[in-house]
């Protein structure tokens, strides 16, 4: 069974850092791009960013709202994707979802598998 | 940024009825790179449709997608009790992936 499990969420003060993990199983992790999305309480879905597979350079793309503060990385040997979040703001409070991204071109991907999410609360 | 506007905001129907959900884009969506997701309370979104009209693996054939350019539609032919949820359209034809605000499908 294809599965993604996020972990690492919690309560953190503004300005601090947090690292989320996404552990994958049931598929060849290294063959896929991996993405992160978030959903603030009572709000819609927002794309955070993604990392391409090594076959496509392992490069990353980010939403403007997190560019320079968040970093996505991957460890294909462990089937884990990471979201390093620095300089956190109260508006980063959300449920964070990990996704498996299916490639249609170098730039364009859709998400075919989602994890259940992990909650991040940024508050003093 | 491509802005997606979904209508209606809330749709009240009964099981067995047909549901038609609309998604309009502020500019043409490249190559019909549009997807639909279903989300139930406390759960992750689930992919229903990609490429505007292709059903994802395991999705019942009562779900269908259509449209191109700026206008897209998700149709559920005969509503089952488990179909009542929030539905999001999402475009992936630009470097910034964006979502609609969602349509809540509720039991009448």
mmCIF file of C-alpha atoms in Angstrom:
data_model
loop_
_atom_site.group_PDB
_atom_site.id
_atom_site.type_symbol
_atom_site.label_atom_id
_atom_site.label_comp_id
_atom_site.label_asym_id
_atom_site.label_seq_id
_atom_site.Cartn_x
_atom_site.Cartn_y
_atom_site.Cartn_z
ATOM 1 C CA UNK A 1 0.000 0.000 0.000
ATOM 2 C CA UNK A 2 1.278 3.428 -0.956
ATOM 3 C CA UNK A 3 1.534 5.548 2.174
ATOM 4 C CA UNK A 4 2.947 8.862 3.343
ATOM 5 C CA UNK A 5 3.274 9.668 7.040
ATOM 6 C CA UNK A 6 4.176 13.140 8.247
ATOM 7 C CA UNK A 7 5.765 13.817 11.621
ATOM 8 C CA UNK A 8 7.504 16.580 13.523
ATOM 9 C CA UNK A 9 4.678 19.028 14.001
ATOM 10 C CA UNK A 10 4.021 20.825 17.264
ATOM 11 C CA UNK A 11 3.901 24.147 19.059
ATOM 12 C CA UNK A 12 6.747 26.543 18.320
ATOM 13 C CA UNK A 13 7.397 30.189 19.120
ATOM 14 C CA UNK A 14 7.559 32.843 16.401
ATOM 15 C CA UNK A 15 11.041 33.170 14.953
ATOM 16 C CA UNK A 16 12.020 29.616 15.830
ATOM 17 C CA UNK A 17 12.586 26.622 13.557
ATOM 18 C CA UNK A 18 10.939 23.256 13.032
ATOM 19 C CA UNK A 19 11.655 20.318 10.742
ATOM 20 C CA UNK A 20 8.906 18.116 9.390
ATOM 21 C CA UNK A 21 9.495 14.643 8.004
ATOM 22 C CA UNK A 22 7.506 12.643 5.488
ATOM 23 C CA UNK A 23 8.181 8.915 5.517
ATOM 24 C CA UNK A 24 7.094 7.050 2.403
ATOM 25 C CA UNK A 25 6.340 3.390 1.832
ATOM 26 C CA UNK A 26 4.830 1.167 -0.825
ATOM 27 C CA UNK A 27 6.586 2.715 -3.840
ATOM 28 C CA UNK A 28 10.051 3.502 -5.174
ATOM 29 C CA UNK A 29 10.572 6.816 -3.410
ATOM 30 C CA UNK A 30 13.513 7.939 -5.509
ATOM 31 C CA UNK A 31 11.453 7.829 -8.709
ATOM 32 C CA UNK A 32 9.085 10.573 -7.596
ATOM 33 C CA UNK A 33 9.004 14.255 -6.824
ATOM 34 C CA UNK A 34 7.690 15.069 -3.364
ATOM 35 C CA UNK A 35 5.674 18.081 -2.350
ATOM 36 C CA UNK A 36 4.430 19.958 0.696
ATOM 37 C CA UNK A 37 1.129 21.734 1.130
ATOM 38 C CA UNK A 38 -0.567 23.404 4.054
ATOM 39 C CA UNK A 39 -4.033 24.278 5.236
ATOM 40 C CA UNK A 40 -4.557 26.984 7.837
ATOM 41 C CA UNK A 41 -7.450 26.479 10.286
ATOM 42 C CA UNK A 42 -10.739 26.826 8.439
ATOM 43 C CA UNK A 43 -8.973 27.807 5.215
ATOM 44 C CA UNK A 44 -8.249 26.299 1.831
ATOM 45 C CA UNK A 45 -5.190 24.518 0.536
ATOM 46 C CA UNK A 46 -1.900 26.254 -0.222
ATOM 47 C CA UNK A 47 1.090 24.879 -2.108
ATOM 48 C CA UNK A 48 4.352 25.262 -0.151
ATOM 49 C CA UNK A 49 6.888 23.726 -2.501
ATOM 50 C CA UNK A 50 8.346 20.545 -3.910
ATOM 51 C CA UNK A 51 11.538 18.702 -4.722
ATOM 52 C CA UNK A 52 12.138 16.884 -7.981
ATOM 53 C CA UNK A 53 13.543 13.398 -8.156
ATOM 54 C CA UNK A 54 17.295 12.994 -8.576
ATOM 55 C CA UNK A 55 16.666 12.018 -12.201
ATOM 56 C CA UNK A 56 15.511 15.600 -12.754
ATOM 57 C CA UNK A 57 18.216 17.208 -10.690
ATOM 58 C CA UNK A 58 16.601 17.035 -7.261
ATOM 59 C CA UNK A 59 15.887 20.739 -7.603
ATOM 60 C CA UNK A 60 13.305 22.606 -5.570
ATOM 61 C CA UNK A 61 10.587 25.198 -6.130
ATOM 62 C CA UNK A 62 8.800 27.230 -3.465
ATOM 63 C CA UNK A 63 5.817 29.478 -3.006
ATOM 64 C CA UNK A 64 6.717 33.131 -2.575
ATOM 65 C CA UNK A 65 5.248 33.118 0.947
ATOM 66 C CA UNK A 66 7.928 30.687 2.187
ATOM 67 C CA UNK A 67 10.837 31.291 -0.213
ATOM 68 C CA UNK A 68 14.028 31.926 1.745
ATOM 69 C CA UNK A 69 12.574 30.598 5.003
ATOM 70 C CA UNK A 70 11.610 27.012 4.140
ATOM 71 C CA UNK A 71 13.833 24.336 2.604
ATOM 72 C CA UNK A 72 12.770 20.987 1.198
ATOM 73 C CA UNK A 73 15.232 18.107 1.008
ATOM 74 C CA UNK A 74 15.124 14.371 0.539
ATOM 75 C CA UNK A 75 16.960 11.244 1.618
ATOM 76 C CA UNK A 76 16.213 8.570 -0.955
ATOM 77 C CA UNK A 77 18.081 5.908 1.052
ATOM 78 C CA UNK A 78 15.550 6.348 3.867
ATOM 79 C CA UNK A 79 12.507 7.241 1.720
ATOM 80 C CA UNK A 80 12.048 10.478 3.645
ATOM 81 C CA UNK A 81 11.311 14.014 2.516
ATOM 82 C CA UNK A 82 11.936 16.932 4.846
ATOM 83 C CA UNK A 83 10.537 20.412 5.261
ATOM 84 C CA UNK A 84 12.874 22.661 7.232
ATOM 85 C CA UNK A 85 10.982 25.723 8.428
ATOM 86 C CA UNK A 86 12.961 28.679 9.759
ATOM 87 C CA UNK A 87 11.919 32.116 10.998
ATOM 88 C CA UNK A 88 8.411 30.861 11.621
ATOM 89 C CA UNK A 89 5.532 33.314 11.724
ATOM 90 C CA UNK A 90 2.098 33.026 13.298
ATOM 91 C CA UNK A 91 0.632 32.869 9.791
ATOM 92 C CA UNK A 92 2.530 29.616 9.190
ATOM 93 C CA UNK A 93 0.133 27.899 11.596
ATOM 94 C CA UNK A 94 -1.499 25.104 9.595
ATOM 95 C CA UNK A 95 -1.799 21.406 8.958
ATOM 96 C CA UNK A 96 1.104 20.449 6.727
ATOM 97 C CA UNK A 97 0.621 17.703 4.164
ATOM 98 C CA UNK A 98 3.218 15.763 2.248
ATOM 99 C CA UNK A 99 2.379 14.620 -1.289
ATOM 100 C CA UNK A 100 3.716 12.351 -3.961
ATOM 101 C CA UNK A 101 3.953 14.398 -7.125
ATOM 102 C CA UNK A 102 3.402 12.935 -10.590
ATOM 103 C CA UNK A 103 5.369 14.573 -13.376
ATOM 104 C CA UNK A 104 3.744 15.798 -16.573
ATOM 105 C CA UNK A 105 6.751 17.925 -17.535
ATOM 106 C CA UNK A 106 9.864 19.364 -15.881
ATOM 107 C CA UNK A 107 7.813 22.176 -14.366
ATOM 108 C CA UNK A 108 4.349 20.703 -13.973
ATOM 109 C CA UNK A 109 3.251 18.087 -11.486
ATOM 110 C CA UNK A 110 0.009 16.952 -9.886
ATOM 111 C CA UNK A 111 -0.382 15.245 -6.510
ATOM 112 C CA UNK A 112 -1.700 11.703 -6.507
ATOM 113 C CA UNK A 113 -1.025 10.618 -2.920
ATOM 114 C CA UNK A 114 -1.377 12.673 0.251
ATOM 115 C CA UNK A 115 -0.341 12.007 3.814
ATOM 116 C CA UNK A 116 -2.718 12.595 6.709
ATOM 117 C CA UNK A 117 -0.875 15.745 7.768
ATOM 118 C CA UNK A 118 0.871 17.098 10.844
ATOM 119 C CA UNK A 119 -0.171 20.210 12.741
ATOM 120 C CA UNK A 120 2.165 23.146 13.231
ATOM 121 C CA UNK A 121 1.158 25.905 15.627
ATOM 122 C CA UNK A 122 3.254 29.040 15.785
ATOM 123 C CA UNK A 123 2.428 31.003 18.909
ATOM 124 C CA UNK A 124 4.125 32.698 21.817
ATOM 125 C CA UNK B 1 -0.911 33.707 -10.497
ATOM 126 C CA UNK B 2 -3.883 31.791 -11.866
ATOM 127 C CA UNK B 3 -6.905 32.397 -9.641
ATOM 128 C CA UNK B 4 -9.505 29.636 -9.553
ATOM 129 C CA UNK B 5 -13.071 30.480 -8.596
ATOM 130 C CA UNK B 6 -15.401 27.640 -7.670
ATOM 131 C CA UNK B 7 -19.174 27.761 -7.693
ATOM 132 C CA UNK B 8 -21.401 27.326 -5.930
ATOM 133 C CA UNK B 9 -19.823 27.774 -2.520
ATOM 134 C CA UNK B 10 -22.268 25.284 -1.032
ATOM 135 C CA UNK B 11 -24.415 22.750 -2.868
ATOM 136 C CA UNK B 12 -27.282 21.036 -1.052
ATOM 137 C CA UNK B 13 -28.466 17.820 -2.694
ATOM 138 C CA UNK B 14 -29.920 14.450 -1.778
ATOM 139 C CA UNK B 15 -28.370 11.014 -2.311
ATOM 140 C CA UNK B 16 -29.110 9.755 -5.807
ATOM 141 C CA UNK B 17 -29.144 13.235 -7.320
ATOM 142 C CA UNK B 18 -26.642 14.613 -9.828
ATOM 143 C CA UNK B 19 -24.053 17.163 -8.699
ATOM 144 C CA UNK B 20 -22.388 19.673 -10.995
ATOM 145 C CA UNK B 21 -19.482 21.703 -9.614
ATOM 146 C CA UNK B 22 -17.836 24.519 -11.540
ATOM 147 C CA UNK B 23 -14.295 25.876 -11.555
ATOM 148 C CA UNK B 24 -13.373 28.983 -13.522
ATOM 149 C CA UNK B 25 -9.786 30.121 -14.055
ATOM 150 C CA UNK B 26 -8.617 33.722 -14.369
ATOM 151 C CA UNK B 27 -6.561 32.705 -17.412
ATOM 152 C CA UNK B 28 -6.314 29.666 -19.609
ATOM 153 C CA UNK B 29 -4.986 26.563 -17.849
ATOM 154 C CA UNK B 30 -2.108 25.131 -19.837
ATOM 155 C CA UNK B 31 -2.815 21.766 -21.478
ATOM 156 C CA UNK B 32 -5.860 21.254 -19.248
ATOM 157 C CA UNK B 33 -3.594 20.674 -16.280
ATOM 158 C CA UNK B 34 -6.479 20.773 -13.853
ATOM 159 C CA UNK B 35 -7.264 18.370 -11.016
ATOM 160 C CA UNK B 36 -10.122 17.827 -8.608
ATOM 161 C CA UNK B 37 -9.740 16.712 -5.001
ATOM 162 C CA UNK B 38 -12.211 15.557 -2.385
ATOM 163 C CA UNK B 39 -11.639 16.353 1.268
ATOM 164 C CA UNK B 40 -13.650 15.079 4.219
ATOM 165 C CA UNK B 41 -13.416 16.620 7.708
ATOM 166 C CA UNK B 42 -10.167 15.724 9.444
ATOM 167 C CA UNK B 43 -8.848 13.894 6.405
ATOM 168 C CA UNK B 44 -6.290 14.573 3.707
ATOM 169 C CA UNK B 45 -7.445 15.499 0.213
ATOM 170 C CA UNK B 46 -7.940 12.646 -2.230
ATOM 171 C CA UNK B 47 -7.216 12.957 -5.947
ATOM 172 C CA UNK B 48 -10.312 12.342 -8.053
ATOM 173 C CA UNK B 49 -9.523 13.759 -11.497
ATOM 174 C CA UNK B 50 -6.346 14.933 -13.241
ATOM 175 C CA UNK B 51 -5.761 16.311 -16.701
ATOM 176 C CA UNK B 52 -9.286 17.766 -16.467
ATOM 177 C CA UNK B 53 -10.978 14.465 -17.315
ATOM 178 C CA UNK B 54 -8.871 11.455 -16.303
ATOM 179 C CA UNK B 55 -10.074 9.540 -13.262
ATOM 180 C CA UNK B 56 -7.457 8.657 -10.684
ATOM 181 C CA UNK B 57 -6.880 5.057 -9.693
ATOM 182 C CA UNK B 58 -9.768 3.582 -7.737
ATOM 183 C CA UNK B 59 -12.184 6.462 -8.310
ATOM 184 C CA UNK B 60 -15.730 5.314 -9.148
ATOM 185 C CA UNK B 61 -17.021 6.111 -12.620
ATOM 186 C CA UNK B 62 -19.845 8.251 -11.199
ATOM 187 C CA UNK B 63 -17.154 10.959 -10.946
ATOM 188 C CA UNK B 64 -16.307 12.684 -14.223
ATOM 189 C CA UNK B 65 -14.439 15.814 -15.195
ATOM 190 C CA UNK B 66 -14.709 17.992 -18.265
ATOM 191 C CA UNK B 67 -13.684 21.347 -19.632
ATOM 192 C CA UNK B 68 -10.727 23.196 -21.060
ATOM 193 C CA UNK B 69 -9.258 26.676 -21.220
ATOM 194 C CA UNK B 70 -10.826 28.568 -18.342
ATOM 195 C CA UNK B 71 -13.971 26.561 -17.568
ATOM 196 C CA UNK B 72 -14.008 23.163 -15.901
ATOM 197 C CA UNK B 73 -16.683 20.975 -14.381
ATOM 198 C CA UNK B 74 -16.785 18.070 -11.969
ATOM 199 C CA UNK B 75 -19.916 15.953 -12.236
ATOM 200 C CA UNK B 76 -21.057 13.285 -9.804
ATOM 201 C CA UNK B 77 -23.758 11.369 -11.622
ATOM 202 C CA UNK B 78 -25.590 9.781 -8.662
ATOM 203 C CA UNK B 79 -24.620 10.936 -5.205
ATOM 204 C CA UNK B 80 -23.745 8.338 -2.625
ATOM 205 C CA UNK B 81 -23.759 9.171 1.119
ATOM 206 C CA UNK B 82 -19.945 9.073 1.183
ATOM 207 C CA UNK B 83 -19.699 11.767 -1.514
ATOM 208 C CA UNK B 84 -20.723 14.595 0.795
ATOM 209 C CA UNK B 85 -17.504 16.517 1.353
ATOM 210 C CA UNK B 86 -15.589 19.575 0.194
ATOM 211 C CA UNK B 87 -14.274 19.556 -3.376
ATOM 212 C CA UNK B 88 -11.324 21.585 -4.594
ATOM 213 C CA UNK B 89 -10.138 22.246 -8.097
ATOM 214 C CA UNK B 90 -6.427 22.850 -8.578
ATOM 215 C CA UNK B 91 -4.316 23.876 -11.550
ATOM 216 C CA UNK B 92 -0.783 22.657 -12.117
ATOM 217 C CA UNK B 93 -0.126 24.291 -15.462
ATOM 218 C CA UNK B 94 1.987 27.083 -14.035
ATOM 219 C CA UNK B 95 4.983 27.163 -11.721
ATOM 220 C CA UNK B 96 2.685 28.319 -8.881
ATOM 221 C CA UNK B 97 0.075 25.636 -8.227
ATOM 222 C CA UNK B 98 -3.161 27.170 -7.012
ATOM 223 C CA UNK B 99 -6.455 25.890 -5.638
ATOM 224 C CA UNK B 100 -10.005 27.072 -5.778
ATOM 225 C CA UNK B 101 -11.653 28.022 -2.497
ATOM 226 C CA UNK B 102 -13.722 24.837 -2.461
ATOM 227 C CA UNK B 103 -17.336 23.769 -2.904
ATOM 228 C CA UNK B 104 -19.026 22.165 0.076
ATOM 229 C CA UNK B 105 -21.412 19.423 -0.991
ATOM 230 C CA UNK B 106 -23.901 18.874 1.804
ATOM 231 C CA UNK B 107 -26.863 16.603 2.337
ATOM 232 C CA UNK B 108 -30.190 18.303 1.743
#
